[in-house]
Amino acid sequence: MKKIVQIQNLGMKYQSLNGEINALTKINLDIHEGEFVSIVGPSGCGKSTLLSIISGLIKPTEGRVLVDGETVSGTSRKIGYMLQKDHLFEWRTIQGNIRLGLEIQKNITPDTKAYMEHLLQTYGLFEFRHKYPSQLSGGMRQRAALIRTLVTNPQILLLDEAFSALDYQTRLAVNEDIYSIIKKENKTAIMVTHDIAESISMADRVVVLSRRPGTIKEIYSIEIDIEERTPLSSREAPEFQFYFQEIWKELDVHV
Amino acid sequence: MSNTKLELTPGPATSPEHEAFLRSVRMEKIKVRVTQILILVIAFGLWEICAQLRIVDPFITSQPSRVIQTIFTLHQEGVLFHHIAVTCVETIIGFLLGTILGTIIAVFLWWSEFISKVAEPYLVILNSLPKIALGPIFIVWIGAGPAAIIVMTLAISLIVTILEVLNGFIAIDKEKIKLVHIFGGSKTQVLRKVLLPASFPTIVNALKINVGLSWVGVIVGEFLVSKAGLGYLIVYGGQVFRLDLVMTSVFILGIAAAVMYQGVVLFEKIVVKNPK
Ligand SMILES: Nc1ncnc2c1ncn2[C@@H]1O[C@H](COP(=O)(O)OP(=O)(O)OP(=O)(O)O)[C@@H](O)[C@H]1O
Ligand SMILES: [Mg+2]
């Protein structure tokens, strides 16, 4: 399989008047096309920093990231980035919010409009397209934010604790939704989460980072033997508990 | 999703308790309004009676009937609307200019952190300076005329607007801006897609503050230089000891200011759609 993201000897030091913060050091990781990778690690270990570097929003102080074989030097249309909160603009309708990326990329064509409608319809927001964000539930807002990202058709999705604002029930449902969307659209996904269960239930691989400066401690390949794997069915699989304990131990030792 | 609407427009009142509640709310409203009108009527009535009975000297205090008389006289002389128009036009130009220029300057300051840092102490000093002190300078520089009055108005509202709008910009969630960058957006796009729409309510609010400030600027300006306008009538009336003219002008001024403020409130209602 093709290596779509290559992280090579990556390091990041933040400078401030109070001194230097060594956020990441010597990260090496290859991610394959269509793969779902979860990243877990103690708070402040540099997970968001890692995603921001991959997205091209910030430049690493050491090493480099390659996407599709090219060094990342700025934001790119190949990458979609979903933040922790949905950040829907309250002054735009749902449809207006979903158009944002296309507007910015000056890419509103009959094709992209049709794709937008298709996504709205598939993910149950079509009737709500003229509503304002305040009129939607948390789960629907999160889905709208996902469509806003998907409609620009990125190959790679970065999710930074994208579901942590949701209550547990909604979160499970949105996990289900988003997992199926990502698989159906054949995207590559990198997801940062605090929730070990969530990381296992969604991912093909779980990357455990150490305390700051974050570096890779362990990578678990999640092999769950179910035919139509979904986050919920993964949670019920017998292997789930095993992975959970392994990752929990790995994290707990140094937290 | 429609339940948000249901909460806002209560259905038919079924219970007698609810009807009683609605009635009491209506009664309360009526009571307030009646009292307000009563106060006005009594105040003007007392004023008129006291003047009629020579308890106070109407030459110094004027009186409502004379105010009305003065309005008619001014109208007959054909100058009433001229004076009102001069002042209103100066005010409108002043507060529109103040708001627009203030917003533009705020955008510049947001655009360049360097300029903003350099400008900070100057803004602080200019903000605390009583701008009226600059009046004579403007007159000397610009000449005694409407231009000086508008500059005076601008001086009063501009700095406040800049600070207000800039604070609005700074208060915007950085993540919203990050979102635009994620899609590959430029700084101009951040401005157009996030900053301006997000701070639109702040800007309209600045507009509201500026209406009030602009009246101060215009009247002070007219005190200093003008040949027409309500401020001019007030000063002139004071100088020739025609308190009727002064009172009349103050009266008209109050009405004009209230109308303009309500205009901005209406504008806000129309333009700032508030989806609930
Ligand atoms: N712009 C910045 N300037 C200086 N230091 C920063 C900056 N951004 C992050 N840091 C520091 O770098 C470290 C890693 O931050 P980061 O946000 O990547 O951690 P994280 O793993 O995402 O944390 P969390 O789990 O709490 O979200 C933290 O100690 C943080 O204080
Ligand atoms: Mg983070």
Coordinates of C-alpha atoms and ligand atoms in Angstrom, one line a residue:
Chain A
M1 CA 0.0 0.0 0.0
K2 CA 1.0 3.6 -0.7
K3 CA 2.6 5.6 2.0
I4 CA 0.5 8.8 2.0
V5 CA 2.0 10.5 5.1
Q6 CA 5.6 10.1 6.1
I7 CA 6.8 11.7 9.3
Q8 CA 10.6 11.8 9.4
N9 CA 12.6 12.6 12.5
L10 CA 10.2 15.3 13.5
G11 CA 10.9 17.7 16.3
M12 CA 9.2 20.8 17.5
K13 CA 10.5 23.4 20.0
Y14 CA 8.3 26.4 21.0
Q15 CA 10.2 29.5 21.9
S16 CA 8.8 31.9 24.5
L17 CA 10.1 34.6 26.9
N18 CA 9.9 32.1 29.7
G19 CA 12.1 29.7 27.9
E20 CA 11.8 26.9 25.4
I21 CA 9.2 24.2 25.3
N22 CA 10.3 21.0 23.7
A23 CA 7.0 19.7 22.5
L24 CA 7.9 16.9 20.1
T25 CA 11.1 15.0 19.4
K26 CA 12.3 12.3 17.0
I27 CA 8.9 11.2 15.7
N28 CA 9.0 8.7 12.8
L29 CA 5.8 7.3 11.4
D30 CA 4.5 6.2 8.0
I31 CA 0.8 6.2 7.4
H32 CA -0.7 4.2 4.5
E33 CA -3.5 5.3 2.2
G34 CA -7.0 4.5 3.6
E35 CA -5.6 3.8 7.1
F36 CA -7.2 5.0 10.3
V37 CA -4.5 6.0 12.9
S38 CA -5.3 7.1 16.4
I39 CA -2.9 9.0 18.5
V40 CA -3.1 8.9 22.3
G41 CA -0.8 10.4 24.9
P42 CA -0.7 12.3 28.1
S43 CA -2.1 15.9 28.1
G44 CA 0.4 18.4 26.7
C45 CA 2.6 15.8 25.1
G46 CA 2.3 17.5 21.7
K47 CA -0.5 15.7 19.9
S48 CA -2.2 18.9 18.6
T49 CA 1.2 20.2 17.7
L50 CA 1.8 17.1 15.6
L51 CA -1.5 17.5 13.7
S52 CA -0.8 21.2 13.1
I53 CA 2.6 20.3 11.6
I54 CA 1.1 17.7 9.4
S55 CA -1.6 20.1 8.2
G56 CA 1.1 22.7 7.4
L57 CA -0.2 25.3 9.8
I58 CA 3.1 25.4 11.7
K59 CA 6.6 24.5 10.6
P60 CA 8.6 22.0 12.6
T61 CA 11.9 23.0 14.0
E62 CA 13.4 19.7 13.0
G63 CA 12.7 16.9 10.5
R64 CA 9.9 17.0 8.0
V65 CA 6.6 15.6 6.9
L66 CA 5.9 14.3 3.4
V67 CA 2.4 14.0 2.0
D68 CA 2.1 12.1 -1.2
G69 CA 5.9 12.2 -1.4
E70 CA 6.1 16.0 -1.2
T71 CA 7.4 17.9 1.8
V72 CA 4.7 19.9 3.5
S73 CA 5.4 23.6 3.4
G74 CA 2.0 25.1 4.0
T75 CA -1.6 24.2 4.1
S76 CA -2.8 22.0 1.3
R77 CA -6.1 21.0 -0.2
K78 CA -5.1 17.3 0.3
I79 CA -5.6 17.7 4.0
G80 CA -8.8 18.4 6.0
Y81 CA -8.5 19.3 9.7
M82 CA -11.3 19.0 12.2
L83 CA -10.9 20.8 15.4
Q84 CA -12.2 20.0 18.8
K85 CA -15.1 22.3 18.6
D86 CA -17.2 22.6 15.4
H87 CA -16.6 26.3 15.1
L88 CA -19.6 26.8 12.9
F89 CA -20.1 30.5 12.2
E90 CA -23.3 31.5 13.9
W91 CA -24.0 34.2 11.3
R92 CA -24.1 31.6 8.5
T93 CA -26.7 28.9 7.8
I94 CA -25.6 25.3 7.9
Q95 CA -25.3 25.4 4.1
G96 CA -23.4 28.6 4.3
N97 CA -21.0 27.1 6.8
I98 CA -20.5 24.0 4.7
R99 CA -19.6 26.2 1.7
L100 CA -16.9 28.0 3.6
G101 CA -14.0 25.8 2.5
L102 CA -15.2 25.9 -1.1
E103 CA -15.6 29.6 -1.0
I104 CA -12.1 30.1 0.3
Q105 CA -10.6 27.8 -2.3
K106 CA -12.8 29.6 -4.9
N107 CA -14.1 26.2 -6.0
I108 CA -17.8 26.6 -6.1
T109 CA -18.8 24.7 -9.3
P110 CA -21.9 22.7 -10.2
D111 CA -19.9 19.6 -9.3
T112 CA -18.9 20.7 -5.9
K113 CA -22.4 22.0 -5.2
A114 CA -23.9 18.7 -6.2
Y115 CA -21.4 16.9 -3.9
M116 CA -22.4 19.3 -1.1
E117 CA -26.0 18.4 -1.6
H118 CA -25.2 14.7 -1.7
L119 CA -23.3 14.9 1.5
L120 CA -26.1 16.9 3.2
Q121 CA -28.6 14.3 2.1
T122 CA -26.5 11.3 3.0
Y123 CA -25.8 12.5 6.5
G124 CA -29.3 13.7 7.3
L125 CA -28.8 17.5 7.3
F126 CA -30.5 18.3 4.0
E127 CA -33.7 19.5 5.7
F128 CA -31.7 21.6 8.1
R129 CA -29.5 23.3 5.5
H130 CA -31.2 26.7 5.9
K131 CA -31.2 26.6 9.7
Y132 CA -28.6 28.4 11.8
P133 CA -26.1 26.4 13.9
S134 CA -27.8 27.4 17.2
Q135 CA -30.9 25.5 16.0
L136 CA -29.0 22.2 15.7
S137 CA -28.1 19.6 18.3
G138 CA -24.4 19.0 19.2
G139 CA -24.2 15.8 17.1
M140 CA -25.7 17.5 14.1
R141 CA -23.3 20.4 14.4
Q142 CA -20.4 18.0 14.5
R143 CA -21.7 16.3 11.4
A144 CA -22.0 19.7 9.7
A145 CA -18.4 20.4 10.6
L146 CA -17.4 17.1 9.1
I147 CA -19.3 17.8 5.9
R148 CA -17.6 21.2 5.8
T149 CA -14.3 19.4 5.8
L150 CA -15.3 16.6 3.5
V151 CA -16.8 18.8 0.8
T152 CA -13.4 20.2 -0.1
N153 CA -12.5 16.5 -0.8
P154 CA -9.3 16.1 1.2
Q155 CA -7.5 12.8 1.0
I156 CA -6.4 12.9 4.5
L157 CA -8.5 13.9 7.6
L158 CA -7.0 15.1 10.8
L159 CA -9.3 14.9 13.8
D160 CA -8.2 16.7 17.0
E161 CA -10.4 15.5 19.8
A162 CA -13.2 16.2 17.4
F163 CA -15.8 14.5 19.6
S164 CA -14.8 15.4 23.1
A165 CA -17.3 18.2 23.3
L166 CA -20.2 15.6 22.9
D167 CA -22.0 13.7 25.6
Y168 CA -21.2 10.0 25.7
Q169 CA -24.3 8.7 23.8
T170 CA -24.0 11.3 21.0
R171 CA -20.3 10.6 20.8
L172 CA -20.8 6.9 20.2
A173 CA -23.4 7.7 17.5
V174 CA -21.1 10.3 15.9
N175 CA -18.2 7.9 16.0
E176 CA -20.3 5.4 14.1
D177 CA -21.4 8.0 11.6
I178 CA -18.0 9.4 11.0
Y179 CA -16.3 6.1 10.8
S180 CA -18.7 4.9 8.1
I181 CA -18.3 8.2 6.2
I182 CA -14.5 8.0 6.3
K183 CA -14.5 4.4 5.2
K184 CA -17.1 5.0 2.5
E185 CA -15.2 7.9 1.1
N186 CA -12.0 6.0 1.4
K187 CA -10.1 8.7 3.3
T188 CA -7.0 8.4 5.4
A189 CA -7.6 9.5 8.9
I190 CA -5.4 10.6 11.8
M191 CA -7.3 11.1 15.0
V192 CA -6.1 12.5 18.3
T193 CA -8.1 11.5 21.3
H194 CA -8.0 11.3 25.1
D195 CA -10.3 8.3 25.1
I196 CA -8.5 5.0 24.9
A197 CA -11.7 3.1 24.0
E198 CA -12.5 5.5 21.2
S199 CA -9.0 5.2 19.8
I200 CA -9.2 1.4 19.7
S201 CA -12.8 1.3 18.4
M202 CA -12.0 3.4 15.3
A203 CA -8.4 2.7 14.5
D204 CA -6.3 0.3 12.5
R205 CA -3.3 1.4 14.5
V206 CA -3.0 3.2 17.8
V207 CA 0.1 5.3 18.4
V208 CA 1.0 6.0 22.0
L209 CA 3.1 9.1 22.7
S210 CA 5.3 9.6 25.7
R211 CA 5.1 12.6 28.0
R212 CA 6.6 15.9 26.7
P213 CA 8.7 16.0 24.7
G214 CA 6.4 13.7 22.9
T215 CA 7.9 10.8 21.1
I216 CA 6.4 7.4 20.0
K217 CA 6.5 4.9 22.8
E218 CA 4.5 2.1 21.2
I219 CA 2.3 1.4 18.2
Y220 CA -0.5 -1.1 18.4
S221 CA -2.0 -2.7 15.3
I222 CA -5.6 -3.3 16.2
E223 CA -6.7 -6.6 14.7
I224 CA -10.3 -7.2 15.4
D225 CA -11.8 -10.2 13.7
I226 CA -15.2 -9.0 12.6
E227 CA -16.6 -9.0 9.1
E228 CA -18.2 -5.6 9.0
R229 CA -16.2 -3.7 11.6
T230 CA -17.7 -0.6 13.1
P231 CA -16.7 1.3 16.2
L232 CA -19.6 -0.2 18.2
S233 CA -19.0 -3.8 17.2
S234 CA -15.3 -3.3 17.9
R235 CA -16.1 -2.3 21.4
E236 CA -17.9 -5.6 21.9
A237 CA -15.2 -7.7 20.4
P238 CA -13.2 -10.0 22.8
E239 CA -9.9 -8.5 21.7
F240 CA -11.0 -5.0 22.7
Q241 CA -10.4 -5.5 26.4
F242 CA -6.9 -6.8 25.7
Y243 CA -5.9 -3.7 23.7
F244 CA -7.5 -1.4 26.2
Q245 CA -5.5 -2.9 29.1
E246 CA -2.3 -2.8 27.1
I247 CA -2.7 0.8 26.1
W248 CA -3.9 1.9 29.5
K249 CA -0.9 0.4 31.1
E250 CA 1.4 2.0 28.6
L251 CA -0.1 5.4 29.3
D252 CA -0.5 5.0 33.0
V253 CA 3.1 4.1 33.8
H254 CA 4.4 7.6 32.9
V255 CA 1.4 9.8 33.5
Chain B
M1 CA -36.1 21.6 15.8
S2 CA -39.3 23.6 15.8
N3 CA -39.5 23.4 19.5
T4 CA -37.3 26.4 19.9
K5 CA -39.9 28.3 18.1
L6 CA -42.7 26.9 20.2
E7 CA -41.0 28.2 23.3
L8 CA -40.9 31.7 21.9
T9 CA -44.5 31.9 20.8
P10 CA -46.6 30.3 23.6
G11 CA -49.6 28.5 22.3
P12 CA -53.2 29.4 23.2
A13 CA -53.4 30.0 26.9
T14 CA -55.4 27.1 28.2
S15 CA -55.2 27.5 31.9
P16 CA -56.9 30.5 33.7
E17 CA -53.6 31.0 35.7
H18 CA -51.8 31.6 32.5
E19 CA -54.4 34.1 31.3
A20 CA -54.2 35.9 34.6
F21 CA -50.5 36.0 34.3
L22 CA -50.7 37.5 30.8
R23 CA -53.2 40.0 32.0
S24 CA -51.0 41.1 34.8
V25 CA -48.0 41.5 32.5
R26 CA -50.2 43.7 30.2
M27 CA -51.5 45.7 33.1
E28 CA -47.9 46.3 34.4
K29 CA -46.9 47.6 30.9
I30 CA -49.9 50.0 30.8
K31 CA -49.2 51.3 34.3
V32 CA -45.6 52.1 33.4
R33 CA -46.5 53.9 30.2
V34 CA -49.3 55.9 31.9
T35 CA -47.0 57.0 34.7
Q36 CA -44.4 58.1 32.2
I37 CA -46.8 60.2 30.3
L38 CA -48.2 61.6 33.6
I39 CA -44.8 62.7 34.7
L40 CA -44.3 64.5 31.4
V41 CA -47.6 66.2 31.5
I42 CA -47.3 67.3 35.2
A43 CA -43.8 68.6 34.7
F44 CA -44.7 70.7 31.7
G45 CA -48.0 71.7 33.3
L46 CA -46.3 72.9 36.5
W47 CA -43.7 74.7 34.5
E48 CA -46.5 76.5 32.5
I49 CA -48.5 77.3 35.6
C50 CA -45.6 78.6 37.6
A51 CA -44.6 80.8 34.7
Q52 CA -48.2 82.0 34.2
L53 CA -48.5 82.9 37.9
R54 CA -45.1 84.5 37.8
I55 CA -43.9 82.2 40.5
V56 CA -40.9 81.9 38.3
D57 CA -39.8 84.5 35.8
P58 CA -40.5 83.2 32.3
F59 CA -37.9 85.6 30.9
I60 CA -35.3 83.3 32.6
T61 CA -37.1 80.0 32.6
S62 CA -39.2 80.3 29.5
Q63 CA -42.3 78.3 29.4
P64 CA -44.0 75.5 27.3
S65 CA -46.4 77.8 25.5
R66 CA -43.6 80.2 24.6
V67 CA -41.6 77.2 23.3
I68 CA -44.4 76.2 21.0
Q69 CA -44.8 79.9 20.0
T70 CA -41.1 80.0 19.2
I71 CA -41.3 76.9 17.1
F72 CA -44.1 78.5 15.0
T73 CA -42.2 81.8 14.7
L74 CA -39.1 80.0 13.5
H75 CA -41.2 78.0 11.1
Q76 CA -42.8 81.2 9.7
E77 CA -39.4 82.8 9.3
G78 CA -38.6 79.7 7.3
V79 CA -35.5 78.9 9.2
L80 CA -36.7 76.1 11.5
F81 CA -36.0 73.2 9.3
H82 CA -32.9 74.8 8.0
H83 CA -31.3 74.8 11.5
I84 CA -32.5 71.3 12.2
A85 CA -31.2 70.0 8.9
V86 CA -27.8 71.6 9.3
T87 CA -27.3 70.0 12.7
C88 CA -28.7 66.6 11.7
V89 CA -26.6 66.4 8.5
E90 CA -23.5 67.3 10.5
T91 CA -24.3 64.7 13.1
I92 CA -25.0 62.0 10.5
I93 CA -21.8 62.7 8.6
G94 CA -19.9 62.7 11.8
F95 CA -21.1 59.4 13.2
L96 CA -21.0 57.6 9.9
L97 CA -17.4 58.9 9.2
G98 CA -16.4 58.1 12.8
T99 CA -17.7 54.5 12.5
I100 CA -16.4 53.8 9.0
L101 CA -13.0 55.4 9.5
G102 CA -12.7 53.9 13.0
T103 CA -13.4 50.4 11.6
I104 CA -10.9 50.9 8.7
I105 CA -8.2 52.0 11.1
A106 CA -9.0 49.1 13.4
V107 CA -8.5 46.8 10.5
F108 CA -5.1 48.3 9.8
L109 CA -4.1 47.9 13.4
W110 CA -5.3 44.3 13.4
W111 CA -3.4 43.6 10.2
S112 CA -0.1 44.7 11.5
E113 CA 0.8 43.8 15.0
F114 CA 3.8 46.1 14.7
I115 CA 1.7 49.2 13.9
S116 CA -0.7 48.2 16.6
K117 CA 2.0 48.0 19.2
V118 CA 3.5 51.3 18.1
A119 CA 0.1 53.0 18.1
E120 CA -1.0 51.7 21.5
P121 CA 0.3 54.5 23.8
Y122 CA -0.8 57.2 21.4
L123 CA -4.3 55.7 21.4
V124 CA -4.4 55.6 25.1
I125 CA -3.4 59.3 25.4
L126 CA -5.8 60.4 22.7
N127 CA -8.5 58.4 24.2
S128 CA -8.1 60.1 27.6
L129 CA -7.6 63.6 26.2
P130 CA -10.8 65.7 26.4
K131 CA -11.2 66.2 22.6
I132 CA -13.2 69.4 23.1
A133 CA -9.8 71.0 23.9
L134 CA -8.9 70.5 20.3
G135 CA -11.8 72.6 19.0
P136 CA -9.8 75.9 18.7
I137 CA -7.0 74.0 16.9
F138 CA -9.4 72.6 14.3
I139 CA -11.0 76.1 13.8
V140 CA -7.6 77.6 13.1
W141 CA -6.5 74.8 10.8
I142 CA -9.7 74.1 9.0
G143 CA -11.6 77.4 9.2
A144 CA -14.8 78.2 11.0
G145 CA -17.3 76.2 9.1
P146 CA -19.1 72.9 8.9
A147 CA -15.9 71.1 8.1
A148 CA -14.4 72.0 11.5
I149 CA -17.6 70.9 13.2
I150 CA -17.5 67.5 11.5
V151 CA -13.8 67.1 12.4
M152 CA -14.7 68.0 16.0
T153 CA -17.3 65.2 15.9
L154 CA -14.9 62.8 14.4
A155 CA -12.3 63.6 17.0
I156 CA -14.8 62.6 19.7
S157 CA -16.0 59.4 18.2
L158 CA -13.0 58.1 16.2
I159 CA -10.7 56.8 19.0
V160 CA -13.5 55.1 20.9
T161 CA -14.6 53.4 17.7
I162 CA -11.1 52.2 16.9
L163 CA -10.6 50.7 20.4
E164 CA -14.1 49.2 20.5
V165 CA -13.8 47.5 17.1
L166 CA -10.2 46.4 17.7
N167 CA -11.3 44.8 20.9
G168 CA -14.0 43.1 19.0
F169 CA -11.5 41.7 16.6
I170 CA -9.2 40.5 19.3
A171 CA -12.1 38.8 21.2
I172 CA -12.9 36.6 18.1
D173 CA -12.0 33.0 18.7
K174 CA -8.6 32.3 17.3
E175 CA -9.8 28.8 16.2
K176 CA -12.3 30.4 13.8
I177 CA -9.4 32.2 12.1
K178 CA -7.4 28.9 12.2
L179 CA -10.3 27.3 10.3
V180 CA -9.9 29.7 7.4
H181 CA -6.1 29.1 7.4
I182 CA -6.8 25.3 7.3
F183 CA -8.7 25.8 4.1
G184 CA -5.7 27.7 2.7
G185 CA -7.3 31.1 3.2
S186 CA -5.3 34.3 3.1
K187 CA -5.3 37.2 5.6
T188 CA -7.8 39.1 3.4
Q189 CA -10.1 36.1 3.5
V190 CA -9.8 35.9 7.3
L191 CA -10.9 39.5 7.3
R192 CA -13.8 39.0 5.0
K193 CA -15.1 35.7 6.1
V194 CA -14.5 35.9 9.9
L195 CA -13.4 39.3 11.3
L196 CA -16.0 41.6 9.7
P197 CA -19.0 39.4 9.9
A198 CA -18.2 38.3 13.4
S199 CA -17.7 41.9 14.6
F200 CA -20.6 43.3 12.8
P201 CA -22.7 43.5 16.0
T202 CA -19.7 45.3 17.6
I203 CA -19.6 47.7 14.8
V204 CA -23.3 48.4 15.0
N205 CA -22.9 48.9 18.7
A206 CA -20.1 51.4 18.0
L207 CA -22.6 53.2 15.7
K208 CA -25.0 53.4 18.6
I209 CA -22.4 54.9 20.9
N210 CA -21.3 57.3 18.1
V211 CA -24.7 58.7 17.6
G212 CA -24.6 60.0 21.2
L213 CA -21.0 61.2 20.9
S214 CA -21.6 62.9 17.6
W215 CA -24.3 65.1 19.1
V216 CA -21.8 66.3 21.7
G217 CA -19.3 66.9 18.9
V218 CA -21.7 68.8 16.7
I219 CA -23.2 71.0 19.4
V220 CA -19.8 71.9 20.8
G221 CA -18.6 72.6 17.3
E222 CA -21.6 74.8 16.6
F223 CA -21.0 76.6 19.9
L224 CA -17.6 77.4 18.7
V225 CA -18.0 78.4 15.1
S226 CA -21.3 78.1 13.3
K227 CA -23.7 80.4 11.7
A228 CA -26.6 77.9 11.7
G229 CA -27.8 74.8 13.5
L230 CA -29.4 74.1 16.8
G231 CA -26.1 74.6 18.7
Y232 CA -25.9 78.0 17.1
L233 CA -29.4 78.8 18.1
I234 CA -28.6 77.8 21.7
V235 CA -25.5 80.0 21.9
Y236 CA -27.2 82.8 20.1
G237 CA -30.2 82.6 22.3
G238 CA -28.0 82.7 25.4
Q239 CA -26.1 85.6 24.2
V240 CA -29.1 87.8 23.4
F241 CA -30.9 86.5 26.5
R242 CA -33.7 84.8 24.6
L243 CA -34.3 81.8 26.8
D244 CA -37.3 80.8 24.7
L245 CA -35.0 80.2 21.8
V246 CA -32.6 78.2 24.0
M247 CA -35.3 76.0 25.5
T248 CA -36.9 75.5 22.1
S249 CA -33.6 74.4 20.6
V250 CA -32.8 72.1 23.5
F251 CA -36.3 70.6 23.1
I252 CA -35.9 70.0 19.4
L253 CA -32.4 68.7 20.0
G254 CA -33.7 66.1 22.4
I255 CA -36.3 64.9 20.0
A256 CA -33.9 64.8 17.0
A257 CA -31.3 62.8 19.1
A258 CA -34.0 60.3 20.2
V259 CA -35.3 59.8 16.7
M260 CA -31.8 59.2 15.3
Y261 CA -31.0 56.8 18.1
Q262 CA -34.2 54.9 17.4
G263 CA -33.2 54.9 13.7
V264 CA -30.0 53.1 14.5
V265 CA -31.8 50.7 16.8
L266 CA -34.2 49.9 13.9
F267 CA -31.2 49.5 11.5
E268 CA -29.7 47.1 14.0
K269 CA -32.9 45.1 14.2
I270 CA -33.1 44.8 10.4
V271 CA -29.4 44.1 9.6
V272 CA -28.2 42.0 12.6
K273 CA -30.4 39.0 12.0
N274 CA -30.4 37.2 15.3
P275 CA -31.3 33.6 14.6
K276 CA -32.7 32.0 17.7
Ligands
LIG1 N1 2.0 28.3 20.3 C1 2.6 27.7 21.3 N2 3.6 28.4 21.9 C2 4.3 27.9 23.0 N3 4.0 26.7 23.5 C3 3.1 26.0 22.9 C4 2.3 26.5 21.8 N4 1.4 25.5 21.5 C5 1.6 24.5 22.4 N5 2.6 24.8 23.2 C6 3.1 23.9 24.3 O1 3.5 22.7 23.7 C7 3.1 21.6 24.4 C8 2.3 20.6 23.6 O2 1.1 21.3 23.3 P1 -0.1 20.5 22.5 O3 -1.2 21.4 22.4 O4 0.5 20.0 21.2 O5 -0.4 19.3 23.4 P2 -1.5 18.2 23.4 O6 -0.9 16.9 23.5 O7 -2.4 18.5 22.2 O8 -2.3 18.6 24.7 P3 -3.8 18.3 25.1 O9 -3.9 16.8 25.3 O10 -4.0 19.0 26.4 O11 -4.6 18.8 24.0 C9 2.4 22.1 25.6 O12 3.2 22.1 26.7 C10 2.0 23.5 25.2 O13 2.0 24.3 26.4
MG2 MG -4.5 19.2 22.0

